[in-house]
Coordinates of C-alpha atoms and ligand atoms in Angstrom, one line a residue:
X1 CA 0.5 -32.0 1.6
X2 CA -0.2 -28.7 1.5
X3 CA 3.5 -27.8 2.2
X4 CA 4.0 -30.7 -0.1
X5 CA 1.5 -29.1 -3.3
X6 CA 3.4 -25.4 -2.2
X7 CA 6.8 -27.2 -3.4
X8 CA 5.7 -28.5 -6.1
X9 CA 4.4 -25.1 -7.4
X10 CA 7.9 -23.7 -6.7
X11 CA 10.2 -26.4 -8.4
X12 CA 7.1 -25.4 -11.9
X13 CA 8.1 -22.3 -11.1
X14 CA 11.7 -22.5 -11.1
X15 CA 12.1 -23.5 -14.2
X16 CA 10.3 -20.5 -15.8
X17 CA 13.0 -18.7 -14.0
X18 CA 11.0 -17.5 -11.1
X19 CA 13.7 -17.8 -7.9
X20 CA 11.3 -18.7 -4.2
X21 CA 11.6 -15.9 -1.6
X22 CA 9.9 -15.6 2.3
X23 CA 10.4 -11.9 1.4
X24 CA 7.0 -10.2 -0.1
X25 CA 8.1 -6.9 0.3
X26 CA 10.8 -7.2 -2.6
X27 CA 9.0 -10.4 -4.3
X28 CA 6.9 -9.6 -7.7
X29 CA 4.5 -12.7 -7.2
X30 CA 3.1 -13.0 -3.7
X31 CA 1.3 -17.1 -4.0
X32 CA -0.2 -18.0 -1.2
X33 CA -1.6 -21.9 -1.0
X34 CA -4.5 -22.3 0.9
X35 CA -6.3 -25.1 3.4
X36 CA -10.2 -25.7 4.7
X37 CA -10.2 -27.9 6.3
X38 CA -10.9 -25.8 9.5
X39 CA -12.4 -22.4 9.5
X40 CA -9.3 -20.6 12.0
X41 CA -7.0 -21.5 8.8
X42 CA -9.5 -20.0 6.6
X43 CA -9.9 -16.9 8.7
X44 CA -5.9 -17.1 8.2
X45 CA -5.9 -16.0 4.7
X46 CA -8.4 -13.4 4.8
X47 CA -6.6 -11.7 6.9
X48 CA -3.7 -12.4 4.9
X49 CA -5.0 -11.4 2.2
X50 CA -6.4 -8.4 3.6
X51 CA -2.6 -6.8 4.2
X52 CA -1.8 -6.9 1.5
X53 CA -4.4 -4.6 -0.6
X54 CA -2.0 -2.4 0.7
X55 CA 0.8 -3.7 -0.9
X56 CA -0.8 -4.0 -4.3
X57 CA -1.8 -0.1 -4.2
X58 CA 1.5 1.2 -4.2
X59 CA 3.2 -2.1 -5.4
X60 CA 0.0 -2.5 -9.0
X61 CA 2.3 -4.8 -11.0
X62 CA 2.9 -7.1 -8.0
X63 CA 1.0 -10.9 -8.5
X64 CA -1.3 -11.6 -5.7
X65 CA -2.5 -15.9 -6.5
X66 CA -4.8 -17.2 -4.4
X67 CA -4.0 -21.6 -4.5
X68 CA -5.2 -24.3 -3.3
X69 CA -8.7 -24.8 -0.9
X70 CA -9.8 -21.6 0.2
X71 CA -9.3 -21.3 -4.2
X72 CA -10.8 -23.6 -5.1
X73 CA -14.4 -22.7 -2.4
X74 CA -14.4 -19.7 -3.5
X75 CA -13.3 -19.7 -7.4
X76 CA -15.2 -15.5 -8.2
X77 CA -16.5 -15.1 -5.0
X78 CA -12.9 -14.7 -3.7
X79 CA -12.5 -11.3 -6.3
X80 CA -15.0 -9.7 -5.6
X81 CA -13.8 -9.8 -2.2
X82 CA -11.2 -9.2 -2.6
X83 CA -10.2 -7.3 -5.3
X84 CA -6.9 -6.9 -5.2
X85 CA -6.3 -10.8 -6.2
X86 CA -5.2 -12.1 -9.4
X87 CA -4.8 -15.7 -9.5
X88 CA -6.4 -17.9 -8.3
X89 CA -6.1 -21.3 -9.3
X90 CA -8.6 -24.9 -8.1
X91 CA -6.3 -27.4 -6.4
X92 CA -6.3 -29.5 -9.8
X93 CA -4.6 -27.0 -11.4
X94 CA -1.3 -26.4 -8.8
X95 CA 0.5 -27.4 -11.9
X96 CA -0.6 -24.9 -14.4
X97 CA 0.5 -22.0 -12.3
X98 CA 3.3 -20.8 -14.4
X99 CA 1.3 -20.8 -17.4
X100 CA -1.3 -19.2 -15.5
X101 CA 0.8 -16.3 -14.0
X102 CA 1.8 -15.4 -17.9
X103 CA -1.9 -15.1 -19.0
X104 CA -2.8 -12.6 -16.0
X105 CA -0.8 -9.1 -17.6
X106 CA -2.2 -6.1 -18.2
X107 CA -4.4 -6.1 -14.8
X108 CA -6.8 -9.7 -16.6
X109 CA -7.2 -12.4 -14.2
X110 CA -7.6 -15.3 -14.1
X111 CA -10.0 -18.2 -11.9
X112 CA -9.2 -22.2 -13.0
X113 CA -11.4 -24.7 -10.5
X114 CA -11.5 -29.4 -10.5
X115 CA -13.4 -30.9 -14.1
X116 CA -14.0 -34.6 -13.3
X117 CA -11.6 -35.8 -15.7
X118 CA -8.5 -35.3 -13.6
X119 CA -5.6 -37.1 -14.6
X120 CA -2.2 -36.4 -11.8
X121 CA 0.4 -35.0 -13.9
X122 CA 3.4 -37.1 -14.1
X123 CA 6.2 -34.7 -12.8
X124 CA 9.3 -35.7 -11.7
X125 CA 11.2 -32.6 -10.3
X126 CA 14.9 -31.4 -11.5
X127 CA 17.3 -32.0 -8.6
X128 CA 19.1 -28.8 -9.0
X129 CA 21.3 -26.8 -7.3
X130 CA 17.9 -24.6 -7.4
X131 CA 15.6 -26.9 -5.3
X132 CA 18.2 -28.6 -2.7
X133 CA 19.8 -24.1 -1.6
X134 CA 15.9 -22.7 -1.5
X135 CA 15.1 -20.9 1.1
X136 CA 13.3 -22.7 3.5
X137 CA 14.2 -25.8 3.4
X138 CA 18.8 -25.2 3.8
X139 CA 20.5 -27.7 4.6
X140 CA 19.7 -30.7 2.0
X141 CA 16.8 -31.9 2.0
X142 CA 17.2 -35.3 3.3
X143 CA 14.2 -35.9 4.3
X144 CA 10.5 -35.1 1.4
X145 CA 6.8 -35.7 1.7
X146 CA 6.1 -37.5 -2.1
X147 CA 2.1 -37.6 -3.2
X148 CA 0.1 -41.4 -4.2
X149 CA -2.6 -39.8 -4.2
X150 CA -5.2 -36.8 -4.4
X151 CA -8.7 -36.0 -3.5
X152 CA -11.7 -38.4 -1.4
X153 CA -14.4 -39.8 -1.9
X154 CA -15.1 -40.4 1.8
X155 CA -17.6 -37.4 2.0
X156 CA -17.8 -37.7 6.7
X157 CA -20.7 -34.7 7.5
X158 CA -18.1 -32.4 8.8
X159 CA -15.6 -33.2 5.8
X160 CA -14.6 -30.0 2.7
X161 CA -12.1 -32.3 1.2
X162 CA -14.2 -33.8 -1.2
X163 CA -15.5 -31.2 -2.0
X164 CA -11.7 -29.0 -2.2
X165 CA -10.3 -31.4 -4.0
X166 CA -12.9 -33.3 -5.7
X167 CA -12.5 -37.3 -5.9
X168 CA -9.5 -39.3 -4.9
X169 CA -7.6 -39.9 -7.8
X170 CA -3.7 -42.3 -7.7
X171 CA -1.3 -41.5 -9.3
X172 CA 0.6 -43.6 -12.1
X173 CA 2.8 -46.2 -10.1
X174 CA 5.9 -45.0 -12.1
X175 CA 5.4 -41.9 -11.6
X176 CA 5.6 -41.9 -7.9
X177 CA 8.6 -44.6 -8.2
X178 CA 10.4 -42.7 -10.4
X179 CA 10.4 -40.4 -7.9
X180 CA 12.0 -41.2 -4.6
X181 CA 14.8 -42.6 -6.9
X182 CA 15.3 -39.3 -8.0
X183 CA 14.9 -37.8 -4.9
X184 CA 17.5 -40.5 -3.4
X185 CA 19.8 -39.9 -6.7
X186 CA 20.0 -36.5 -4.2
X187 CA 20.1 -37.8 -1.3
X188 CA 17.6 -37.7 0.6
X189 CA 17.4 -40.5 3.5
X190 CA 13.4 -40.9 4.4
X191 CA 10.4 -40.7 2.1
X192 CA 6.3 -39.3 3.2
X193 CA 4.6 -40.7 1.3
X194 CA 0.8 -38.4 1.6
X195 CA -2.0 -39.1 0.3
X196 CA -6.4 -39.0 2.5
X197 CA -7.4 -42.2 2.2
X198 CA -3.8 -44.5 1.4
X199 CA -5.1 -47.8 2.2
X200 CA -6.9 -47.3 -1.4
X201 CA -4.1 -46.1 -3.1
X202 CA -5.3 -48.0 -7.3
X203 CA -9.2 -48.5 -6.6
X204 CA -9.7 -45.7 -8.4
X205 CA -8.6 -46.1 -11.1
X206 CA -5.9 -47.3 -13.0
X207 CA -3.0 -47.1 -11.8
X208 CA -0.2 -49.9 -13.9
X209 CA 0.0 -50.6 -17.3
X210 CA -0.6 -53.6 -16.2
X211 CA -4.0 -55.6 -15.7
X212 CA -3.7 -57.1 -12.2
X213 CA -4.6 -55.4 -9.7
X214 CA -1.5 -52.6 -7.4
X215 CA -2.7 -52.4 -3.9
X216 CA -1.0 -49.5 -1.4
X217 CA 0.9 -52.1 0.6
X218 CA 3.1 -53.2 -3.2
X219 CA 3.7 -50.0 -3.6
X220 CA 5.8 -50.0 0.4
X221 CA 7.1 -53.1 -1.4
X222 CA 7.8 -51.9 -4.4
X223 CA 9.3 -49.1 -3.0
X224 CA 11.0 -49.7 0.8
X225 CA 14.0 -52.2 -2.5
X226 CA 15.3 -48.5 -3.4
X227 CA 19.0 -49.3 -2.2
X228 CA 19.8 -45.9 -0.4
X229 CA 16.4 -45.3 1.0
X230 CA 16.0 -45.9 4.6
X231 CA 12.5 -44.2 6.3
X232 CA 9.2 -44.5 5.5
X233 CA 6.5 -43.8 6.7
X234 CA 2.9 -42.6 5.7
X235 CA 0.3 -40.6 6.2
X236 CA -3.0 -41.1 6.4
X237 CA -5.2 -44.0 6.5
X238 CA -9.5 -44.3 6.9
X239 CA -10.1 -46.5 9.4
X240 CA -12.3 -47.9 7.7
X241 CA -10.0 -49.5 4.8
X242 CA -6.9 -50.3 7.3
X243 CA -6.2 -53.2 5.3
X244 CA -3.9 -56.2 7.6
X245 CA -1.9 -56.4 3.7
X246 CA -1.2 -52.9 5.3
X247 CA -0.7 -53.9 8.8
X248 CA 1.1 -56.8 8.1
X249 CA 3.6 -54.3 6.3
X250 CA 4.6 -53.0 9.6
X251 CA 6.9 -55.9 10.8
X252 CA 7.9 -57.5 7.0
X253 CA 9.5 -54.0 6.4
X254 CA 12.3 -53.6 7.6
X255 CA 12.8 -50.1 6.6
X256 CA 9.2 -48.7 7.6
X257 CA 8.5 -46.7 10.3
X258 CA 7.0 -48.0 13.1
X259 CA 4.9 -45.3 13.2
X260 CA 0.3 -44.8 12.1
X261 CA -1.9 -42.5 12.3
X262 CA -5.3 -44.1 12.2
X263 CA -7.5 -40.2 13.3
X264 CA -10.5 -42.0 14.5
X265 CA -12.5 -38.0 15.5
X266 CA -14.7 -39.2 18.1
X267 CA -14.8 -42.5 20.6
X268 CA -19.0 -42.7 20.3
X269 CA -20.9 -44.5 18.0
X270 CA -23.7 -42.2 17.6
X271 CA -21.0 -39.3 17.2
X272 CA -19.6 -41.4 14.5
X273 CA -22.4 -42.3 12.3
X274 CA -23.2 -38.9 12.1
X275 CA -19.6 -38.3 10.5
X276 CA -20.2 -40.9 8.7
X277 CA -17.1 -42.8 9.4
X278 CA -18.4 -45.9 9.4
X279 CA -16.8 -47.8 10.9
X280 CA -17.4 -48.5 15.0
X281 CA -15.1 -48.5 18.0
X282 CA -15.5 -51.7 18.8
X283 CA -13.9 -52.2 14.7
X284 CA -11.3 -49.5 15.5
X285 CA -9.8 -51.5 18.6
X286 CA -9.4 -54.9 17.1
X287 CA -8.1 -53.2 14.2
X288 CA -5.9 -51.7 17.2
X289 CA -5.4 -54.7 18.6
X290 CA -4.7 -57.1 15.0
X291 CA -2.2 -54.1 14.4
X292 CA 0.2 -54.5 17.8
X293 CA 0.4 -58.8 17.4
X294 CA 2.0 -57.8 14.3
X295 CA 4.3 -54.7 15.8
X296 CA 4.1 -54.4 19.1
X297 CA 6.2 -51.1 19.8
X298 CA 4.2 -48.6 17.4
X299 CA 4.0 -45.5 18.0
X300 CA 0.0 -44.7 17.2
X301 CA -1.8 -41.5 16.8
X302 CA -4.6 -40.4 16.0
X303 CA -7.2 -37.0 15.4
X304 CA -10.2 -36.0 17.6
X305 CA -12.4 -33.8 17.2
X306 CA -14.4 -32.7 20.0
X307 CA -18.4 -30.7 19.9
X308 CA -19.5 -32.6 16.8
X309 CA -22.3 -31.8 16.8
X310 CA -25.2 -32.6 19.3
X311 CA -22.4 -34.4 20.9
X312 CA -24.3 -35.1 24.2
X313 CA -21.8 -35.0 28.2
X314 CA -22.5 -39.2 28.1
X315 CA -20.7 -39.1 24.3
X316 CA -17.3 -36.7 24.3
X317 CA -16.7 -40.1 28.1
X318 CA -17.1 -42.3 25.1
X319 CA -14.5 -40.7 23.8
X320 CA -12.2 -40.3 26.8
X321 CA -12.7 -43.6 27.2
X322 CA -11.3 -44.4 24.4
X323 CA -8.1 -42.6 24.8
X324 CA -7.5 -44.6 28.2
X325 CA -8.0 -48.1 26.0
X326 CA -5.9 -47.2 23.0
X327 CA -3.6 -44.4 24.6
X328 CA -2.6 -42.7 21.7
X329 CA 1.3 -41.8 21.2
X330 CA 0.3 -38.7 20.7
X331 CA -3.7 -36.7 18.8
X332 CA -4.1 -33.9 16.5
X333 CA -6.9 -32.7 18.1
X334 CA -10.3 -29.4 17.3
X335 CA -13.8 -27.8 18.1
X336 CA -15.5 -29.2 16.1
X337 CA -16.3 -25.9 12.8
X338 CA -19.2 -25.6 10.4
X339 CA -17.6 -25.7 6.7
X340 CA -19.6 -24.2 4.5
X341 CA -21.6 -27.1 1.5
X342 CA -20.8 -29.4 4.5
X343 CA -23.3 -31.4 6.4
X344 CA -23.1 -31.6 9.4
X345 CA -23.2 -27.7 8.7
X346 CA -27.0 -27.7 9.2
X347 CA -27.5 -29.7 11.7
X348 CA -29.2 -27.9 14.7
X349 CA -28.2 -29.8 17.4
X350 CA -24.7 -27.1 17.4
X351 CA -22.5 -27.6 21.0
X352 CA -21.7 -23.4 22.2
X353 CA -18.5 -22.7 21.9
X354 CA -17.4 -22.3 25.6
X355 CA -18.3 -26.6 26.3
X356 CA -16.2 -28.0 22.6
X357 CA -13.1 -25.7 25.2
X358 CA -13.5 -26.9 28.1
X359 CA -13.9 -30.7 26.6
X360 CA -11.7 -30.0 24.1
X361 CA -9.1 -29.5 27.6
X362 CA -10.0 -32.3 28.9
X363 CA -9.1 -34.3 26.4
X364 CA -6.1 -32.9 25.9
X365 CA -4.9 -32.8 29.5
X366 CA -4.7 -36.2 29.6
X367 CA -3.5 -37.3 26.0
X368 CA -0.1 -34.6 27.4
X369 CA -0.1 -36.8 30.1
X370 CA -0.3 -41.0 28.4
X371 CA 2.5 -39.3 25.6
X372 CA 4.5 -38.3 28.9
X373 CA 3.8 -41.6 30.2
X374 CA 5.1 -43.4 27.3
X375 CA 8.0 -41.2 26.1
X376 CA 9.6 -41.4 29.7
X377 CA 9.2 -45.1 28.8
X378 CA 12.2 -45.0 25.7
X379 CA 14.7 -43.2 29.1
X380 CA 17.8 -46.1 29.2
X381 CA 16.9 -46.8 26.8
X382 CA 19.1 -46.5 23.0
X383 CA 16.8 -45.4 20.4
X384 CA 18.4 -45.2 16.5
X385 CA 17.6 -41.3 15.8
X386 CA 17.8 -39.9 11.9
X387 CA 20.2 -36.8 12.6
X388 CA 18.1 -33.3 11.6
X389 CA 20.0 -30.4 12.2
X390 CA 22.9 -29.2 14.4
X391 CA 24.5 -26.1 15.6
X392 CA 27.0 -25.3 17.3
X393 CA 25.8 -26.5 20.8
X394 CA 23.6 -29.5 19.7
X395 CA 21.5 -31.7 17.3
X396 CA 18.2 -32.0 17.0
X397 CA 16.9 -35.5 15.3
X398 CA 13.9 -37.9 15.1
X399 CA 13.6 -41.6 16.4
X400 CA 11.0 -44.0 13.7
X401 CA 8.1 -43.4 15.9
X402 CA 8.4 -40.2 14.5
X403 CA 9.1 -38.5 18.3
X404 CA 11.7 -35.1 18.0
X405 CA 15.4 -36.2 20.3
X406 CA 17.0 -33.7 21.5
X407 CA 20.9 -34.4 21.7
X408 CA 23.1 -33.7 24.0
X409 CA 26.6 -32.3 21.7
X410 CA 27.4 -31.7 18.2
X411 CA 28.0 -35.3 16.7
X412 CA 28.8 -33.1 13.4
X413 CA 26.8 -35.6 11.4
X414 CA 25.2 -35.1 8.4
X415 CA 20.9 -35.3 8.0
X416 CA 19.5 -38.5 7.7
X417 CA 22.7 -39.9 9.2
X418 CA 21.4 -41.9 11.9
X419 CA 23.1 -42.5 15.4
X420 CA 22.5 -44.2 18.1
X421 CA 20.8 -42.5 21.0
X422 CA 20.6 -43.5 24.5
X423 CA 17.1 -41.8 26.1
X424 CA 18.2 -40.3 29.8
X425 CA 15.3 -37.5 29.6
X426 CA 11.8 -37.7 28.2
X427 CA 9.0 -35.2 27.9
X428 CA 5.3 -34.9 26.0
X429 CA 6.6 -33.5 23.5
X430 CA 10.0 -34.6 22.6
X431 CA 13.1 -37.0 24.2
X432 CA 16.7 -35.9 25.3
X433 CA 19.7 -38.2 25.8
X434 CA 23.4 -38.7 24.2
X435 CA 24.4 -40.9 22.1
X436 CA 25.4 -44.3 22.6
X437 CA 29.4 -43.6 22.3
X438 CA 28.9 -41.5 25.2
X439 CA 27.5 -43.7 27.6
Ligands
5AD501 N1 -14.1 -29.3 12.6 C1 -12.8 -30.1 13.1 N2 -11.9 -29.7 13.0 C2 -11.8 -30.5 11.1 N3 -11.5 -31.6 11.0 C3 -11.8 -32.0 9.7 N4 -13.0 -31.3 9.1 C4 -13.2 -30.1 10.3 C5 -14.4 -29.3 11.2 N5 -14.6 -29.2 10.2 C6 -10.1 -32.2 11.0 C7 -10.2 -34.1 10.9 C8 -9.4 -34.4 10.6 C9 -8.1 -33.4 10.9 C10 -7.3 -32.7 9.2 O1 -8.5 -32.0 10.4 O2 -9.6 -34.7 13.0 O3 -8.5 -35.6 10.6
SF4_502 FE1 -12.3 -35.3 4.9 FE2 -13.2 -38.3 5.8 FE3 -11.7 -37.7 3.3 FE4 -10.3 -37.1 5.7 S1 -12.3 -39.3 5.1 S2 -10.2 -36.6 4.3 S3 -12.5 -36.6 7.2 S4 -13.7 -36.8 4.3

């Protein structure tokens, strides 16, 4: 989501003559797009800003802008702590950065933040040569993120998102379809639809001109009809809202990749309740069964938090048991950290850092073993792989299950082409193979 937001900032500035650069020392404007989901991400922002103090002192004309969740959360406090910052842009104002930058001349500081009456503006970027060859995304883009909604109404007790990104709001259906059309016309072959909870797309606000309800599965069907598009993915789904209609899409929409990210967070019902996740493990497992009935080969990944306040040894064992039951293809796991303003930060029974570390390492070790076992099952099989990049010796691509696949030699295909690869080696995080004609 943040990556797409950074791209939006870059695309909107390119319309005003700015050119994206990764070289901070020669840049006139430095924009730091920030994340505050976990304490570590926020600490990184603060240390980068600390480093920039010297740069600003030697070049007072340099403009420093902080955007995103930390900017939203800290607002004016950020300027008190980091007076060399010129512009603090809340999460809903990234589209306004070009105008805001013009406004902060002659030492004037600007702070923007969320409003209640927010609507996502129509923003369909021109795919010009300038955006195609931008420095971070060479060569031509063949896969892109498309945001379909913003914000979240779920209020999981550990999470800052409802506070930093505001109420859930969906983009207009036609804006999304137009954007995908523009991307596909420019050569994009794969898109990932983004939202904090894609399954509630179209529920909080009207997304079409008619009064006929329009849901995420309908959006998937409409996007799948766009000729030239080869793959669709989406993220993220809240398990409580994962509907059977959406599960059926994995069976019925042939370009929808057989992959879902379904964050469970914890395996203990008591912890889930304190997290305000609104499902039990029993319900979660039932959904996994139905999903696998519709799509037996679906790759399932998850997010796990260890050491949520009050998590006992027995609670954590429930997470380990869940891992054995579901056998996730992969997972992102984190030590719980208190975030400002969240309900869980007020809970007293904090788990010691050393225990969190032990639990995290146990979980990750077992997950790595399972990932390797699951990946090894592909050895001896052929998989369609979308080529992503090639160098003189070999190429790299992705399976529809989202494995990174190393391809033995340079097959001189263009990124975005799909080739059949015979898999002969599996690691925890990737597969290796050779192109099928060679086998
Ligand atoms: N502490 C640790 N992990 C967190 N996440 C969200 N908030 C916190 C927190 N306070 C994790 C969740 C979420 C992922 C994006 O980040 O697992 O799904
Ligand atoms: Fe945060 Fe929960 Fe919303 Fe995900 S669903 S963004 S974890 S509040």
